[in-house]
Short mmCIF file of C-alpha atoms in Angstrom, two decimals:
data_model
loop_
_atom_site.label_atom_id
_atom_site.label_comp_id
_atom_site.label_asym_id
_atom_site.label_seq_id
_atom_site.Cartn_x
_atom_site.Cartn_y
_atom_site.Cartn_z
CA MET A 1 -80.41 -78.51 -51.02
CA MET A 2 -80.20 -81.33 -48.48
CA ASP A 3 -80.23 -80.30 -44.82
CA THR A 4 -77.08 -81.15 -42.87
CA PHE A 5 -77.22 -81.74 -39.11
CA VAL A 6 -73.84 -81.75 -37.38
CA VAL A 7 -73.30 -83.12 -33.89
CA ILE A 8 -70.10 -82.03 -32.13
CA GLY A 9 -69.21 -84.60 -29.48
CA ALA A 10 -69.27 -88.34 -30.18
CA GLY A 11 -70.30 -89.45 -26.71
CA LEU A 12 -73.55 -90.91 -25.44
CA ALA A 13 -75.58 -87.72 -25.92
CA GLY A 14 -74.34 -87.35 -29.50
CA ALA A 15 -74.96 -91.00 -30.34
CA LYS A 16 -78.48 -90.91 -28.92
CA ALA A 17 -79.17 -87.70 -30.83
CA VAL A 18 -78.22 -89.13 -34.22
CA GLU A 19 -80.11 -92.34 -33.43
CA THR A 20 -83.22 -90.26 -32.71
CA LEU A 21 -82.84 -88.12 -35.82
CA ARG A 22 -83.03 -91.21 -38.00
CA ALA A 23 -85.79 -92.80 -35.91
CA GLU A 24 -87.87 -89.62 -36.31
CA GLY A 25 -87.53 -89.78 -40.09
CA PHE A 26 -84.81 -87.20 -40.80
CA GLU A 27 -83.43 -88.00 -44.26
CA GLY A 28 -80.74 -85.34 -44.55
CA ARG A 29 -77.02 -85.59 -43.99
CA ILE A 30 -75.84 -86.34 -40.43
CA VAL A 31 -72.21 -85.83 -39.36
CA LEU A 32 -71.04 -86.89 -35.90
CA VAL A 33 -67.68 -85.38 -34.91
CA GLY A 34 -65.65 -86.70 -31.97
CA ALA A 35 -62.22 -85.81 -30.61
CA GLU A 36 -61.66 -89.33 -29.28
CA PRO A 37 -60.49 -92.13 -31.60
CA ASP A 38 -63.29 -94.49 -30.52
CA LEU A 39 -66.91 -94.74 -31.57
CA PRO A 40 -69.40 -93.34 -29.02
CA TYR A 41 -69.52 -95.35 -25.82
CA GLU A 42 -71.16 -95.26 -22.40
CA ARG A 43 -69.00 -93.93 -19.59
CA PRO A 44 -70.53 -95.52 -16.45
CA PRO A 45 -68.84 -98.90 -17.13
CA LEU A 46 -65.45 -97.16 -17.03
CA SER A 47 -65.68 -96.98 -13.24
CA LYS A 48 -67.96 -99.99 -12.83
CA GLY A 49 -68.18 -103.24 -14.80
CA TYR A 50 -65.49 -102.54 -17.40
CA LEU A 51 -62.98 -101.35 -14.81
CA LEU A 52 -63.76 -104.42 -12.71
CA GLY A 53 -63.11 -106.70 -15.68
CA GLN A 54 -66.74 -107.91 -15.69
CA GLU A 55 -67.64 -106.38 -19.07
CA ASP A 56 -65.70 -106.65 -22.29
CA ARG A 57 -64.64 -103.69 -24.39
CA ALA A 58 -67.27 -104.19 -27.08
CA SER A 59 -70.08 -103.94 -24.52
CA VAL A 60 -69.48 -100.26 -23.75
CA PHE A 61 -70.18 -98.95 -27.26
CA VAL A 62 -73.58 -97.43 -28.01
CA HIS A 63 -73.58 -98.89 -31.55
CA ASP A 64 -71.07 -100.83 -33.60
CA ASP A 65 -69.56 -99.37 -36.77
CA LYS A 66 -72.05 -101.28 -38.94
CA TRP A 67 -74.96 -99.39 -37.37
CA TYR A 68 -73.60 -95.99 -38.46
CA VAL A 69 -73.09 -97.26 -42.01
CA GLU A 70 -76.58 -98.75 -42.16
CA HIS A 71 -78.14 -95.51 -40.88
CA ASP A 72 -76.03 -93.28 -43.15
CA VAL A 73 -74.35 -91.41 -40.29
CA GLU A 74 -70.90 -90.02 -41.07
CA VAL A 75 -68.67 -90.48 -38.03
CA LEU A 76 -65.47 -88.46 -37.85
CA THR A 77 -63.52 -89.84 -34.90
CA GLY A 78 -60.23 -88.39 -33.73
CA ARG A 79 -61.30 -85.00 -35.12
CA ARG A 80 -61.54 -82.01 -32.82
CA ALA A 81 -63.80 -79.08 -33.65
CA THR A 82 -61.70 -75.93 -33.26
CA ALA A 83 -64.07 -73.12 -34.24
CA LEU A 84 -67.75 -72.42 -34.77
CA ASP A 85 -68.71 -69.77 -37.29
CA ARG A 86 -72.37 -69.14 -36.58
CA ALA A 87 -72.78 -66.49 -39.29
CA ALA A 88 -71.49 -68.84 -41.99
CA HIS A 89 -73.13 -71.91 -40.42
CA GLU A 90 -69.80 -73.72 -40.47
CA VAL A 91 -67.66 -75.70 -38.04
CA GLU A 92 -63.91 -75.78 -38.49
CA LEU A 93 -62.04 -78.98 -37.61
CA ALA A 94 -58.40 -79.39 -36.66
CA GLY A 95 -56.45 -79.31 -39.90
CA GLY A 96 -58.66 -76.62 -41.41
CA GLU A 97 -61.57 -78.63 -42.87
CA ARG A 98 -64.89 -76.79 -42.62
CA LEU A 99 -68.30 -78.43 -42.32
CA GLY A 100 -71.45 -76.58 -43.21
CA TYR A 101 -74.56 -77.19 -41.14
CA THR A 102 -78.25 -76.44 -41.12
CA LYS A 103 -78.61 -77.32 -37.44
CA LEU A 104 -75.82 -77.98 -34.93
CA LEU A 105 -75.81 -79.86 -31.62
CA LEU A 106 -73.10 -79.23 -29.05
CA ALA A 107 -72.59 -82.43 -27.06
CA THR A 108 -68.98 -81.78 -26.08
CA GLY A 109 -69.37 -83.19 -22.56
CA SER A 110 -66.97 -82.48 -19.73
CA SER A 111 -63.40 -83.21 -18.72
CA PRO A 112 -61.85 -84.08 -15.33
CA ARG A 113 -60.79 -81.25 -13.08
CA ARG A 114 -57.02 -81.40 -12.61
CA LEU A 115 -55.30 -81.37 -9.26
CA ARG A 116 -52.82 -78.50 -9.58
CA VAL A 117 -50.14 -79.66 -7.17
CA PRO A 118 -46.42 -80.51 -7.51
CA GLY A 119 -45.84 -83.88 -9.14
CA ASN A 120 -49.19 -84.06 -10.90
CA ASP A 121 -47.46 -85.12 -14.13
CA LEU A 122 -45.79 -88.21 -12.64
CA ASP A 123 -46.52 -91.61 -14.14
CA GLY A 124 -49.08 -93.48 -12.09
CA VAL A 125 -51.35 -90.46 -11.52
CA HIS A 126 -54.62 -91.32 -13.24
CA TYR A 127 -57.78 -89.49 -14.24
CA LEU A 128 -60.81 -91.44 -15.40
CA ARG A 129 -62.88 -90.06 -18.24
CA ARG A 130 -62.01 -91.89 -21.43
CA LEU A 131 -61.97 -95.54 -22.43
CA SER A 132 -58.20 -95.34 -22.77
CA HIS A 133 -58.01 -94.07 -19.18
CA ALA A 134 -59.98 -97.10 -17.98
CA ASP A 135 -57.66 -99.43 -19.93
CA GLN A 136 -54.61 -97.90 -18.27
CA LEU A 137 -56.15 -97.90 -14.82
CA ARG A 138 -57.38 -101.49 -15.10
CA GLU A 139 -53.84 -102.59 -15.95
CA ALA A 140 -52.43 -100.60 -13.02
CA LEU A 141 -54.93 -102.00 -10.52
CA SER A 142 -54.27 -105.57 -11.63
CA ALA A 143 -50.82 -105.26 -10.05
CA SER A 144 -52.56 -105.16 -6.62
CA GLY A 145 -50.42 -102.39 -5.20
CA ARG A 146 -51.05 -99.40 -2.95
CA VAL A 147 -53.75 -97.10 -4.31
CA VAL A 148 -54.56 -93.59 -3.13
CA VAL A 149 -57.79 -92.02 -4.33
CA ALA A 150 -57.99 -88.23 -4.21
CA GLY A 151 -61.64 -87.30 -3.83
CA ALA A 152 -64.59 -89.16 -2.32
CA GLY A 153 -67.14 -88.37 -5.00
CA TRP A 154 -68.81 -90.96 -7.21
CA ILE A 155 -65.76 -91.63 -9.39
CA GLY A 156 -63.47 -91.80 -6.38
CA LEU A 157 -65.68 -94.22 -4.46
CA GLU A 158 -66.34 -96.48 -7.43
CA THR A 159 -62.67 -96.70 -8.34
CA ALA A 160 -61.82 -97.38 -4.70
CA ALA A 161 -64.29 -100.28 -4.70
CA ALA A 162 -62.79 -101.58 -7.95
CA ALA A 163 -59.28 -101.34 -6.52
CA ARG A 164 -60.29 -103.38 -3.48
CA SER A 165 -61.73 -106.03 -5.80
CA TYR A 166 -58.25 -106.35 -7.33
CA GLY A 167 -56.78 -106.80 -3.85
CA CYS A 168 -55.20 -103.37 -3.66
CA GLU A 169 -54.53 -101.52 -0.43
CA VAL A 170 -56.70 -98.40 -0.72
CA THR A 171 -56.70 -95.01 0.98
CA ILE A 172 -59.19 -92.25 0.13
CA VAL A 173 -58.18 -88.65 0.79
CA GLU A 174 -61.09 -86.20 0.92
CA PRO A 175 -61.06 -82.57 2.12
CA GLY A 176 -64.77 -82.67 3.02
CA PRO A 177 -66.19 -84.04 6.27
CA SER A 178 -67.74 -87.10 4.58
CA PRO A 179 -67.84 -88.84 1.22
CA LEU A 180 -70.31 -87.31 -1.22
CA HIS A 181 -70.85 -84.42 1.15
CA ALA A 182 -71.88 -81.95 -1.56
CA ALA A 183 -74.09 -84.46 -3.39
CA LEU A 184 -75.85 -86.18 -0.49
CA GLY A 185 -74.96 -84.35 2.73
CA PRO A 186 -73.49 -85.94 5.86
CA GLU A 187 -76.43 -88.26 6.53
CA LEU A 188 -75.85 -90.53 3.54
CA GLY A 189 -72.18 -89.65 3.28
CA GLY A 190 -71.76 -91.50 6.56
CA PHE A 191 -73.35 -94.61 5.05
CA PHE A 192 -70.82 -94.67 2.21
CA ALA A 193 -67.95 -94.01 4.61
CA ASP A 194 -68.99 -97.04 6.68
CA LEU A 195 -69.46 -99.11 3.51
CA HIS A 196 -65.87 -98.51 2.41
CA ARG A 197 -64.37 -98.89 5.85
CA GLY A 198 -66.19 -102.21 6.10
CA HIS A 199 -64.35 -103.31 2.97
CA GLY A 200 -60.93 -102.35 4.28
CA VAL A 201 -60.54 -98.87 2.82
CA GLU A 202 -58.80 -96.23 4.93
CA LEU A 203 -60.55 -92.85 4.78
CA ARG A 204 -58.71 -89.66 5.58
CA LEU A 205 -61.46 -87.06 5.75
CA GLY A 206 -60.95 -83.35 6.21
CA THR A 207 -57.59 -83.78 4.47
CA GLY A 208 -56.33 -82.34 1.20
CA VAL A 209 -53.66 -83.50 -1.22
CA THR A 210 -50.69 -81.11 -1.39
CA GLY A 211 -48.43 -82.95 -3.84
CA PHE A 212 -47.08 -86.17 -5.30
CA ASP A 213 -43.56 -87.51 -4.82
CA GLY A 214 -41.60 -89.88 -7.02
CA ASP A 215 -38.73 -90.24 -9.45
CA GLY A 216 -40.57 -90.42 -12.77
CA ALA A 217 -43.39 -92.47 -11.28
CA VAL A 218 -45.47 -91.65 -8.22
CA SER A 219 -44.35 -93.27 -4.98
CA ALA A 220 -46.15 -91.20 -2.36
CA VAL A 221 -48.96 -88.71 -1.89
CA ARG A 222 -48.37 -85.67 0.30
CA THR A 223 -51.38 -84.56 2.32
CA ASP A 224 -52.20 -82.04 5.02
CA ASP A 225 -51.46 -84.68 7.66
CA GLY A 226 -48.49 -86.54 6.21
CA GLU A 227 -47.35 -88.79 3.39
CA ILE A 228 -49.10 -91.91 2.09
CA PRO A 229 -47.11 -94.48 0.07
CA ALA A 230 -48.67 -95.05 -3.34
CA ASP A 231 -48.08 -97.08 -6.48
CA VAL A 232 -51.23 -95.77 -8.16
CA VAL A 233 -53.14 -92.52 -7.66
CA VAL A 234 -56.65 -91.87 -8.95
CA VAL A 235 -57.82 -88.24 -8.96
CA GLY A 236 -61.58 -87.79 -8.90
CA ILE A 237 -62.34 -84.21 -7.92
CA GLY A 238 -65.13 -83.39 -10.33
CA ALA A 239 -65.49 -82.31 -13.93
CA ARG A 240 -65.80 -79.09 -15.89
CA PRO A 241 -68.01 -78.61 -18.96
CA GLU A 242 -66.22 -78.33 -22.31
CA THR A 243 -67.52 -74.90 -23.29
CA GLN A 244 -64.57 -73.37 -25.16
CA LEU A 245 -66.03 -73.87 -28.63
CA ALA A 246 -69.36 -72.34 -27.61
CA GLU A 247 -67.76 -69.50 -25.68
CA GLU A 248 -65.50 -68.47 -28.56
CA ALA A 249 -68.57 -68.49 -30.81
CA GLY A 250 -70.24 -65.93 -28.54
CA LEU A 251 -72.86 -68.21 -26.98
CA THR A 252 -73.94 -67.63 -23.39
CA ILE A 253 -71.84 -69.59 -20.90
CA ASP A 254 -72.95 -70.02 -17.30
CA ASP A 255 -71.64 -73.25 -15.76
CA GLY A 256 -72.12 -74.80 -19.19
CA VAL A 257 -73.85 -73.68 -22.36
CA ARG A 258 -77.11 -71.95 -21.46
CA VAL A 259 -80.12 -73.41 -23.23
CA ASP A 260 -83.86 -73.21 -22.77
CA ALA A 261 -86.18 -76.10 -21.91
CA ALA A 262 -86.09 -77.14 -25.58
CA LEU A 263 -82.28 -77.33 -25.36
CA ARG A 264 -81.88 -74.35 -27.74
CA THR A 265 -79.20 -71.71 -27.35
CA GLU A 266 -79.94 -68.10 -28.22
CA ASP A 267 -78.92 -69.08 -31.77
CA PRO A 268 -82.00 -70.84 -33.22
CA ASP A 269 -79.80 -73.25 -35.17
CA VAL A 270 -77.50 -74.30 -32.31
CA PHE A 271 -78.52 -76.68 -29.52
CA ALA A 272 -76.75 -78.30 -26.57
CA ALA A 273 -77.28 -81.50 -24.59
CA GLY A 274 -75.58 -83.71 -22.03
CA ASP A 275 -72.88 -82.64 -19.57
CA VAL A 276 -72.21 -79.35 -21.33
CA ALA A 277 -75.80 -78.07 -21.28
CA ASN A 278 -77.08 -75.83 -18.50
CA ALA A 279 -80.75 -76.18 -19.34
CA TRP A 280 -83.81 -74.38 -18.00
CA HIS A 281 -85.70 -76.92 -15.89
CA PRO A 282 -89.47 -76.36 -15.69
CA HIS A 283 -89.91 -78.20 -12.39
CA TYR A 284 -87.23 -76.23 -10.58
CA GLY A 285 -87.79 -72.91 -12.33
CA ARG A 286 -84.07 -72.40 -12.89
CA PRO A 287 -81.27 -73.61 -15.16
CA LEU A 288 -79.68 -76.90 -14.14
CA ARG A 289 -76.62 -78.74 -15.42
CA VAL A 290 -76.43 -82.46 -14.73
CA GLU A 291 -73.28 -84.46 -15.49
CA HIS A 292 -74.66 -87.97 -15.16
CA TRP A 293 -75.55 -90.70 -17.63
CA ALA A 294 -79.28 -89.90 -17.72
CA ALA A 295 -78.64 -86.34 -18.90
CA ALA A 296 -76.94 -87.76 -21.98
CA THR A 297 -79.23 -90.69 -22.68
CA ASN A 298 -82.38 -88.53 -22.33
CA GLY A 299 -81.03 -85.14 -23.38
CA GLY A 300 -79.59 -86.29 -26.70
CA PRO A 301 -82.96 -87.51 -28.03
CA ALA A 302 -84.76 -84.43 -26.70
CA ALA A 303 -82.29 -82.16 -28.49
CA ALA A 304 -82.70 -84.14 -31.72
CA ARG A 305 -86.47 -83.70 -31.67
CA SER A 306 -86.04 -80.02 -30.95
CA MET A 307 -83.65 -79.71 -33.92
CA LEU A 308 -86.41 -81.24 -36.06
CA GLY A 309 -88.81 -78.50 -34.97
CA GLN A 310 -90.88 -80.63 -32.63
CA ALA A 311 -92.29 -79.12 -29.44
CA VAL A 312 -89.91 -80.19 -26.67
CA GLU A 313 -89.82 -79.46 -22.96
CA TYR A 314 -86.94 -81.31 -21.34
CA ALA A 315 -88.13 -81.85 -17.79
CA GLU A 316 -86.47 -85.10 -16.72
CA LEU A 317 -85.61 -85.24 -13.03
CA PRO A 318 -81.89 -85.59 -12.41
CA TYR A 319 -80.98 -89.25 -11.96
CA PHE A 320 -77.83 -91.23 -11.33
CA PHE A 321 -76.82 -94.65 -10.12
CA SER A 322 -73.80 -96.24 -8.51
CA ASP A 323 -72.53 -99.74 -7.76
CA GLN A 324 -70.03 -100.20 -4.94
CA TYR A 325 -69.26 -103.67 -3.61
CA ASP A 326 -72.64 -105.27 -2.87
CA ALA A 327 -74.49 -101.95 -2.66
CA GLY A 328 -76.45 -100.81 -5.70
CA MET A 329 -77.91 -97.31 -5.50
CA GLU A 330 -80.20 -95.05 -7.54
CA PHE A 331 -80.85 -91.37 -6.81
CA THR A 332 -83.31 -88.87 -8.27
CA GLY A 333 -84.16 -85.25 -7.59
CA TRP A 334 -82.10 -82.19 -6.78
CA PHE A 335 -81.51 -79.67 -4.03
CA PRO A 336 -79.13 -76.70 -3.79
CA PRO A 337 -76.58 -76.45 -0.97
CA GLY A 338 -78.59 -76.15 2.23
CA GLY A 339 -81.77 -76.92 0.30
CA TYR A 340 -83.20 -79.53 2.66
CA ASP A 341 -84.14 -79.66 6.33
CA ARG A 342 -83.89 -83.33 7.15
CA VAL A 343 -83.31 -86.80 5.74
CA VAL A 344 -85.80 -89.58 6.42
CA ARG A 345 -84.66 -93.19 6.09
CA ARG A 346 -86.95 -96.13 5.54
CA GLY A 347 -85.70 -99.71 5.80
CA ASP A 348 -82.74 -101.46 7.38
CA THR A 349 -79.01 -100.88 7.15
CA GLU A 350 -78.55 -103.10 4.09
CA ALA A 351 -81.57 -102.08 1.97
CA PHE A 352 -83.40 -98.80 2.42
CA HIS A 353 -84.86 -95.65 0.94
CA ALA A 354 -83.76 -92.17 1.95
CA PHE A 355 -85.71 -88.97 1.33
CA TRP A 356 -84.50 -85.38 1.48
CA LEU A 357 -87.25 -83.09 2.76
CA ALA A 358 -87.58 -79.32 2.47
CA GLY A 359 -90.32 -78.48 4.91
CA ASP A 360 -92.87 -81.25 4.44
CA ARG A 361 -92.13 -81.98 0.78
CA VAL A 362 -89.73 -84.47 -0.78
CA VAL A 363 -87.08 -82.85 -3.00
CA ALA A 364 -84.86 -85.91 -3.63
CA GLY A 365 -84.68 -89.57 -2.82
CA LEU A 366 -82.58 -92.66 -3.27
CA HIS A 367 -82.69 -96.35 -2.64
CA VAL A 368 -79.94 -98.79 -1.78
CA ASN A 369 -80.65 -102.39 -2.80
CA LYS A 370 -84.44 -101.81 -2.91
CA TRP A 371 -84.91 -102.85 -6.53
CA ASP A 372 -88.46 -104.10 -6.12
CA ASP A 373 -89.63 -100.65 -5.01
CA GLY A 374 -87.21 -98.60 -7.09
CA LEU A 375 -87.74 -94.89 -7.67
CA ASP A 376 -91.14 -94.56 -9.39
CA ALA A 377 -92.97 -93.62 -6.20
CA VAL A 378 -90.09 -91.33 -5.21
CA ARG A 379 -90.38 -89.45 -8.51
CA GLU A 380 -94.12 -89.07 -7.96
CA LEU A 381 -93.56 -87.58 -4.51
CA ILE A 382 -91.06 -85.09 -5.91
CA LEU A 383 -93.08 -84.04 -8.95
CA SER A 384 -96.41 -83.81 -7.14
CA GLY A 385 -95.00 -81.58 -4.41
CA ARG A 386 -97.57 -83.02 -2.04
CA LYS A 387 -97.04 -82.79 1.68
CA VAL A 388 -95.77 -85.87 3.48
CA ASP A 389 -95.77 -87.03 7.07
CA PRO A 390 -92.15 -87.89 7.92
CA ASP A 391 -93.17 -90.58 10.39
CA ARG A 392 -95.38 -92.31 7.82
CA LEU A 393 -92.65 -91.92 5.20
CA ALA A 394 -90.20 -93.71 7.49
CA ASP A 395 -92.59 -96.60 8.16
CA PRO A 396 -91.75 -99.56 5.84
CA ASP A 397 -95.23 -100.98 6.41
CA ARG A 398 -96.82 -97.95 4.69
CA PRO A 399 -96.94 -97.85 0.90
CA LEU A 400 -94.72 -95.24 -0.70
CA ASP A 401 -97.25 -94.33 -3.36
CA GLY A 402 -99.97 -93.10 -1.06
CA ASP A 403 -101.42 -92.85 2.41
#
């Protein structure tokens, strides 16, 4: 009987997984199931080029519909998986259809965390996760009104930058002491605060949103220190992994679906990749869940190879990138809260590297507008664990890749 591999989640991780299955010579049946009506697409453009109107709709898709036909991949869009029967090796879809599988990949991703305050159902309150969300938000921003962004994380900052490009008046409300405080700490959070202030954004830090006012449509945002008029609100307060299907099937859930370094769950025929996977990371010696683009684009292929029985150890360093105004940034590495002692900067105010040090070792690094140097040497410093001299690290006349 022909093997059937089913992938639940038609996002980037799922698309890259089925692409890899065919590239590695798998000749069995492949079914890709997605709750959204669209073919798999990349999400970074939703808060970057596509939202800005610089990229067309077709550019965001991983493959066009012809590719799936040519590679004999069955794509079931607009179909939500409602139950996983591990004993029967079947997935149930909304409507009652059941799909049998030999191997199954969970690539269900994540969904935006909701702001549970009065008025959160008013028109004009936006969340950004799906292509349809970006379409709606792009139309709203084109009216060049008053925009309030709740949350100064990556989505919040990128949508704020996009709103300014449309000529909107923008205010960011953030309960933390700086933008990106949890991700980067105050040292680099201050850089992004200055970047946005320099482009006319008002930042209200240390302030939380308490509600939205309006008659059918939002007209104001209530905060700890008063009201802010608003025509458009964007809520970007993080995401939660979509684990319900796995949890109801009895798989281990711990900030995502727990998998080993081969992206296998405790069920030898069920795997997980992308935002939903909390995978054992060999470098850090602990499970790690990463919500960014690289986790999908690298994790999907790794999971596919593991499904095929190949020896896999998924050990990619966390990586993400951001574009805001004229600042392009790439980051790699990881540290827990309080997991670094100091930040060393190298370069000027417009183009620089930054390194997070724990003791005398680099645990993470980024660059802003340093594309010639990039992150290769930074990755080497992290993976090698070799000791560094902070003064030499800060000296732009010293090579990054050695003494």
